[in-house]
PDB file of C-alpha atoms in Angstrom:
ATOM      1  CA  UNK A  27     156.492 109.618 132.932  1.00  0.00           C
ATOM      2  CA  UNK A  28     158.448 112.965 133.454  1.00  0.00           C
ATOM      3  CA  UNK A  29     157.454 113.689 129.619  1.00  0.00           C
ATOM      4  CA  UNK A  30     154.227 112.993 129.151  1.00  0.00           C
ATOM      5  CA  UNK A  31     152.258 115.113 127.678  1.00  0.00           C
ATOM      6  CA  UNK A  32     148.314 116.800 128.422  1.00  0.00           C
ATOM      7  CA  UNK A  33     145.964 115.739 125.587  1.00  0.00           C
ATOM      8  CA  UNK A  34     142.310 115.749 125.016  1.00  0.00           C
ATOM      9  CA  UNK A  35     140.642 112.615 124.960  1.00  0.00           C
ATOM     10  CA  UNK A  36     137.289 111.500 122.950  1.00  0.00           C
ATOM     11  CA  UNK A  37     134.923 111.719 126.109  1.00  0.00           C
ATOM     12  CA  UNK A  38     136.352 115.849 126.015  1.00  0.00           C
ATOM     13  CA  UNK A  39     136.094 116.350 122.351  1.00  0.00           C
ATOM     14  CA  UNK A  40     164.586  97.988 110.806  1.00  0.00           C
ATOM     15  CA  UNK A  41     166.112 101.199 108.852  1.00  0.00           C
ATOM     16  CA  UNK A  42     167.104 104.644 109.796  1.00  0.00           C
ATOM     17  CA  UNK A  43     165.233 107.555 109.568  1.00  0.00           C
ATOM     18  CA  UNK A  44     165.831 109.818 106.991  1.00  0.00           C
ATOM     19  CA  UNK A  45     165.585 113.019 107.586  1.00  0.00           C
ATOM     20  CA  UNK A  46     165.192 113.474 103.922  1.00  0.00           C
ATOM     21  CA  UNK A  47     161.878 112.221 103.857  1.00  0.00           C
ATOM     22  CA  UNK A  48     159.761 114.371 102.318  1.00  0.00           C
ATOM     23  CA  UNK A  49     157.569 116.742 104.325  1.00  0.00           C
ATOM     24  CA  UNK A  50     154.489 116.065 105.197  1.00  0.00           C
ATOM     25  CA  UNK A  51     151.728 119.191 104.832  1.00  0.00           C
ATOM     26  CA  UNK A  52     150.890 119.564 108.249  1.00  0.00           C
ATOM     27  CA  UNK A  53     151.114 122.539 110.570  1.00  0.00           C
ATOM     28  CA  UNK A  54     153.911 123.614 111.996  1.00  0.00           C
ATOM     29  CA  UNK A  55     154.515 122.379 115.847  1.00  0.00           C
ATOM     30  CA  UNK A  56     156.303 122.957 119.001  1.00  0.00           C
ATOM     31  CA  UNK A  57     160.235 122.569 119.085  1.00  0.00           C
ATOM     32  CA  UNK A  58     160.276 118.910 120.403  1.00  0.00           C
ATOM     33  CA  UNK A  59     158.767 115.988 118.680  1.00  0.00           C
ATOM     34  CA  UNK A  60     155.833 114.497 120.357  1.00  0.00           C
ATOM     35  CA  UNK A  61     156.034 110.494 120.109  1.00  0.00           C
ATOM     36  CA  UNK A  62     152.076 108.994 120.834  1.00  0.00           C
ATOM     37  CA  UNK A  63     153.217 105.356 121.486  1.00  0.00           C
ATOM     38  CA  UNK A  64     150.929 102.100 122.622  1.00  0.00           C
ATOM     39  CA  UNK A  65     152.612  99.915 124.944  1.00  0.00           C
ATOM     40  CA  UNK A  66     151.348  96.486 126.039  1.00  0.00           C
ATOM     41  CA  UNK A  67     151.271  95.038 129.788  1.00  0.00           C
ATOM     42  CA  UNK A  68     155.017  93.883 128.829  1.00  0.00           C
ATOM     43  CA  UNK A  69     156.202  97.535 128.803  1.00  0.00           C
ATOM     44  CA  UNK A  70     159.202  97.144 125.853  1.00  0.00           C
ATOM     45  CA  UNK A  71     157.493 100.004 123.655  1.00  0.00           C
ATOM     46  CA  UNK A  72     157.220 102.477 126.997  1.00  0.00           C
ATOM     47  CA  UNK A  73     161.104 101.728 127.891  1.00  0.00           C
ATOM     48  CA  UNK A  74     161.961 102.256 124.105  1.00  0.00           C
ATOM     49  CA  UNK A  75     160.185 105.706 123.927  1.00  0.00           C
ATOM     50  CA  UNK A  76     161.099 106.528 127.601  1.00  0.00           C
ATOM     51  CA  UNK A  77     164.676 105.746 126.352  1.00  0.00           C
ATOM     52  CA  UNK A  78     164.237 108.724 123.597  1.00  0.00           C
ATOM     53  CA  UNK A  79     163.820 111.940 126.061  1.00  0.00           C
ATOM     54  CA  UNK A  80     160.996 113.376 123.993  1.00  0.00           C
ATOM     55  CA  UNK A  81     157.651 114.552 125.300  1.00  0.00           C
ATOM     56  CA  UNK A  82     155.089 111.572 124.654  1.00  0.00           C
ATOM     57  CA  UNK A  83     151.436 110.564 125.054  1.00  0.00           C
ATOM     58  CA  UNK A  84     150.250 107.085 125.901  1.00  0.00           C
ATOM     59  CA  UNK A  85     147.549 105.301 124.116  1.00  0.00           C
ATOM     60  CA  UNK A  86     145.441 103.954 126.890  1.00  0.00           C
ATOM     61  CA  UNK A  87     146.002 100.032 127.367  1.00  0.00           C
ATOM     62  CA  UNK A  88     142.213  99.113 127.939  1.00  0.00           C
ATOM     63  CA  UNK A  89     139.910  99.568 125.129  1.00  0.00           C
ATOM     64  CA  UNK A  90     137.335 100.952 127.232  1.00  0.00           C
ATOM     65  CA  UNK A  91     139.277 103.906 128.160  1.00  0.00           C
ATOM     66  CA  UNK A  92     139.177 107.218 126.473  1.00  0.00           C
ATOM     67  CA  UNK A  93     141.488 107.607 123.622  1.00  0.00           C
ATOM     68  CA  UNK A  94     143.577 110.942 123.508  1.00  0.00           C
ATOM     69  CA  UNK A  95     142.649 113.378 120.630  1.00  0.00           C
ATOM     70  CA  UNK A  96     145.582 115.265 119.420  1.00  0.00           C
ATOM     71  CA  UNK A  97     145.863 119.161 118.985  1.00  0.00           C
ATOM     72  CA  UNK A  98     149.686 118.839 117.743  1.00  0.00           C
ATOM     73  CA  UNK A  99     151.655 116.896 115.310  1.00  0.00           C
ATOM     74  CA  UNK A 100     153.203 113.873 116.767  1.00  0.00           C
ATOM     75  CA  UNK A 101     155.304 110.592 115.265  1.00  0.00           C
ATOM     76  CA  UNK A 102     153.229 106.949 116.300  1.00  0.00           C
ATOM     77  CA  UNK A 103     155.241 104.283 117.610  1.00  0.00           C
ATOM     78  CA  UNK A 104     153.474 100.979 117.670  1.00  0.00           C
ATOM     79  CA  UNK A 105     154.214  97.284 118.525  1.00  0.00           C
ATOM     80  CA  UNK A 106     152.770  94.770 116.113  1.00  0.00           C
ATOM     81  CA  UNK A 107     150.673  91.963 117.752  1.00  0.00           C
ATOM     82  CA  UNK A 108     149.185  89.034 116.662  1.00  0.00           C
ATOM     83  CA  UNK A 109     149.146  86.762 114.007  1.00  0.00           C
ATOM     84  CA  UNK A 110     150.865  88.868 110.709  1.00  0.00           C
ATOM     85  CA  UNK A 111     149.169  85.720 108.746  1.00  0.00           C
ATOM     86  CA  UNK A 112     145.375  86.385 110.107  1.00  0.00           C
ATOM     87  CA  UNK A 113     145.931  90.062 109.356  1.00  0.00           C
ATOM     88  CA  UNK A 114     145.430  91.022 112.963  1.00  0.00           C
ATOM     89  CA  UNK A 115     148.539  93.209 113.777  1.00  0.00           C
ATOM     90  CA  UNK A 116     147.178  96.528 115.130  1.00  0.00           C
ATOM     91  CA  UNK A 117     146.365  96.363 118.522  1.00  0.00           C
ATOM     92  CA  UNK A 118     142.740  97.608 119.044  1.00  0.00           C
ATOM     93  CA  UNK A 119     143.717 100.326 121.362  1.00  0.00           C
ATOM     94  CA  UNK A 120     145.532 102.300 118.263  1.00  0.00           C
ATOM     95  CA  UNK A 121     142.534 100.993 115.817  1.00  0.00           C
ATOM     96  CA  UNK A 122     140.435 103.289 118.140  1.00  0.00           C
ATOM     97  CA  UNK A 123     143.242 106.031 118.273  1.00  0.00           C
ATOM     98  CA  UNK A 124     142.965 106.281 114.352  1.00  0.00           C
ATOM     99  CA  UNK A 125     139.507 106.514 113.833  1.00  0.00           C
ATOM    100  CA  UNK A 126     139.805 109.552 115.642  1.00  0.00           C
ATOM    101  CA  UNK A 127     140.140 112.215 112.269  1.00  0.00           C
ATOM    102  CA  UNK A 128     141.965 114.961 114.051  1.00  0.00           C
ATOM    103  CA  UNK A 129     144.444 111.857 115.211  1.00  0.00           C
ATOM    104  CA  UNK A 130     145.338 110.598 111.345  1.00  0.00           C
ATOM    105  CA  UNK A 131     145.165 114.151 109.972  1.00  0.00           C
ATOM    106  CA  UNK A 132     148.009 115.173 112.447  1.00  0.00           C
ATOM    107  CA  UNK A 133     150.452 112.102 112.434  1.00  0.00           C
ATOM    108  CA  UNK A 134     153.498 112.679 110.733  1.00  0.00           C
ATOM    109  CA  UNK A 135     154.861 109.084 110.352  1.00  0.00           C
ATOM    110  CA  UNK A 136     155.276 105.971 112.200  1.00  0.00           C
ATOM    111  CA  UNK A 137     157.790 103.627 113.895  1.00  0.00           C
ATOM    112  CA  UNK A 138     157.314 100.080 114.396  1.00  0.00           C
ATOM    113  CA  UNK A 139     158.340  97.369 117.296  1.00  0.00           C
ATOM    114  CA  UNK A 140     158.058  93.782 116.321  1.00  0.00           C
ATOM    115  CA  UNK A 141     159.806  90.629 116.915  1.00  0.00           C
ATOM    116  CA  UNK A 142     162.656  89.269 114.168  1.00  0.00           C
ATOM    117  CA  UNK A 143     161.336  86.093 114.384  1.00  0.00           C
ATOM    118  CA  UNK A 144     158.127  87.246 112.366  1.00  0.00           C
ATOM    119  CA  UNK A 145     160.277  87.130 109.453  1.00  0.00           C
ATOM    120  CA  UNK A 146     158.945  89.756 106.037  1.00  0.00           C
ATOM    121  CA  UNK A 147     156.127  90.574 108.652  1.00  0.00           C
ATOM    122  CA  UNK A 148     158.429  91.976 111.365  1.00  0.00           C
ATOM    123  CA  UNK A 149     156.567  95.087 112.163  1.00  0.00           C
ATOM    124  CA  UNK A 150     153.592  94.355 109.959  1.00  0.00           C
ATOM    125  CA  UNK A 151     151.886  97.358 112.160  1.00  0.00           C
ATOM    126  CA  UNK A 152     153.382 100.311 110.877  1.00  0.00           C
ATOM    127  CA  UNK A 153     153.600  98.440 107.584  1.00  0.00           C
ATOM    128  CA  UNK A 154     149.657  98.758 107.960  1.00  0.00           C
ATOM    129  CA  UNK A 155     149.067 102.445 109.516  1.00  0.00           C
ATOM    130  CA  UNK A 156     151.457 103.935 107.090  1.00  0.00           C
ATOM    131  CA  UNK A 157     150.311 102.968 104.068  1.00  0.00           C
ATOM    132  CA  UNK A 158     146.809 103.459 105.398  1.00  0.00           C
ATOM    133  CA  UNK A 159     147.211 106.943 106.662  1.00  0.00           C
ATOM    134  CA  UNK A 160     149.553 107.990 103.867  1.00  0.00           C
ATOM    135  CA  UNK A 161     152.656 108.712 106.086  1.00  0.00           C
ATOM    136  CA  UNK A 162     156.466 107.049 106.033  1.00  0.00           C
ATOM    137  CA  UNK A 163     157.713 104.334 108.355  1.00  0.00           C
ATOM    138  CA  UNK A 164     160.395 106.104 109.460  1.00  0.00           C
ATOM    139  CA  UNK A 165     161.983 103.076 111.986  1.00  0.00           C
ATOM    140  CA  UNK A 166     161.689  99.500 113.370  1.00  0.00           C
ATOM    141  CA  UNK A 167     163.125  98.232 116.060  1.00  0.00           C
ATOM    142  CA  UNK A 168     163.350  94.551 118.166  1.00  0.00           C
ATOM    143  CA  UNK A 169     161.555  94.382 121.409  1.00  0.00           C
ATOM    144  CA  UNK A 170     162.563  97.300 123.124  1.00  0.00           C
ATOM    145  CA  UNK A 171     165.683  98.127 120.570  1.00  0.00           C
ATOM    146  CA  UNK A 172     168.969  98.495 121.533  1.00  0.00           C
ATOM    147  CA  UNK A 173     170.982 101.924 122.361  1.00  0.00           C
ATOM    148  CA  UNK A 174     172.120 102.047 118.915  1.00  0.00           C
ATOM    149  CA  UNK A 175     168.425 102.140 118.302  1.00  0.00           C
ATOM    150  CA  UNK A 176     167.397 104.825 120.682  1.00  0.00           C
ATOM    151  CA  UNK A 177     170.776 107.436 119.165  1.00  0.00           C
ATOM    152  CA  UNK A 178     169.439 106.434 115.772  1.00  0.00           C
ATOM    153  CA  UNK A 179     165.893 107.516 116.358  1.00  0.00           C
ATOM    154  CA  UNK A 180     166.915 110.365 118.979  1.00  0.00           C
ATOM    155  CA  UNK A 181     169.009 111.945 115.549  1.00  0.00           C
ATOM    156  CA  UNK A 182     166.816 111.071 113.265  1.00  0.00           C
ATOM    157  CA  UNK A 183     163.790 112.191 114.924  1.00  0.00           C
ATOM    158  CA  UNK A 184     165.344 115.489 115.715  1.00  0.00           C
ATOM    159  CA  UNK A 185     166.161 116.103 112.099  1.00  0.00           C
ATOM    160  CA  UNK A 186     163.038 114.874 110.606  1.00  0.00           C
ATOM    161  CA  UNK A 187     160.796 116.903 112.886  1.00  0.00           C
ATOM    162  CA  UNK A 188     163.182 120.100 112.297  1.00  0.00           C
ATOM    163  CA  UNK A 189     162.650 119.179 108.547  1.00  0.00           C
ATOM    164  CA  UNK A 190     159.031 118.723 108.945  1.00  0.00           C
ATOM    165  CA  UNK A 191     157.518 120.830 111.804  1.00  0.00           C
ATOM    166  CA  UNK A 192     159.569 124.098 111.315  1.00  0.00           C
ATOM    167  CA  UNK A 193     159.064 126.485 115.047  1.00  0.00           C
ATOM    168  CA  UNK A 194     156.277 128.748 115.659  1.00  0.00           C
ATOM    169  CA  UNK A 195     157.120 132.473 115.008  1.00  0.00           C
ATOM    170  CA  UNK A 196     157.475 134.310 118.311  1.00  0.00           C
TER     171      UNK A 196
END
C-alpha cells in the first residue's frame, strides 16, 4: 500500500467523529494522521482504510509475526470478530498489538468495523479497546463502510488530529 508506513516491530525493540472530542495528552505528531488498522483474510478493513488516503500501518495477520511498535501517535481501526456473547471480539493479532506499552500509551482513539446484524454489540471491539485504553470511539462503520463513511472519517479525522496532534515547530 502506497501509504504505508515504516514502524518498529517487537523482535527490533456508527456516529461521526467529533472533532470536539477532547484532547488526548499525547505528543504532538506529524501533519497526517496515521491509521494502525487489522484487517482479516476478507480484506473489508484494508479497503476501508485504503479508501481514507492517510498514511497507515498494518497489524500483521498471523499471530506469530512481529507486531509493529509505534514511535508516533496514530488512530486504531479494528474489526470485531467473534462471538460479542462469549466476550471474544478482539482479534488476537491487536490483543498482542496492545500489550505492547509504547502502542496503548500512543493511541489516540479508535474506530470500529462490525456487522449490523450483531445488534447493541455491533462493533463490540472498539467498545472494548476504548474503554480499556482510556481513549474515544471516534467511528463505526458496516463491513467496509460506504463513501459517505470514508468523507465522514476523511473530515473528521483531519479535524480531530489537527485538534489533537498540533505540527511540530520547524
Amino acid at each position: 500500500m502506497r501509504n504505508e508506513v515504516e514502524v518498529s516491530t517487537a523482535a527490533d525493540s456508527s456516529h461521526t467523529i467529533d472533532p470536539n472530542t477532547p484532547p488526548h495528552p499525547r505528543a504532538a505528531a506529524p501533519q497526517d494522521p496515521l491509521v494502525v488498522y487489522f484487517s482479516s483474510i476478507s480484506g473489508n478493513t484494508a479497503k476501508f482504510v485504503a479508501k481514507l488516503g492517510f498514511p497507515t500501518v498494518r497489524i500483521p495477520l498471523r499471530t506469530g509475526e512481529d507486531t509493529p511498535i509505534m514511535d508516533r501517535p496514530f488512530v486504531l481501526c479494528v474489526p470485531t470478530y467473534g462471538r460479542p456473547r462469549s466476550g471474544e471480539t478482539i482479534p488476537p493479532q491487536v490483543m498482542k498489538f496492545l500489550r505492547e506499552p509504547r502502542n496503548r500509551e500512543l493511541m489516540l482513539g479508535v474506530m470500529g468495523a462490525g456487522n449490523t446484524n450483531f445488534g447493541e454489540d455491533f462493533g463490540i471491539a472498539a467498545d472494548k479497546i476504548a474503554a480499556k485504553c482510556q481513549v474515544p470511539v471516534l467511528y463505526k462503520f458496516e463491513l467496509m463502510g460506504t463513501s459517505e463513511d470514508v468523507t465522514r472519517v476523511h473530515e473528521g479525522l483531519t479535524a480531530f488530529w489537527t485538534r489533537n496532534c498540533p505540527p511540530l515547530p520547524a
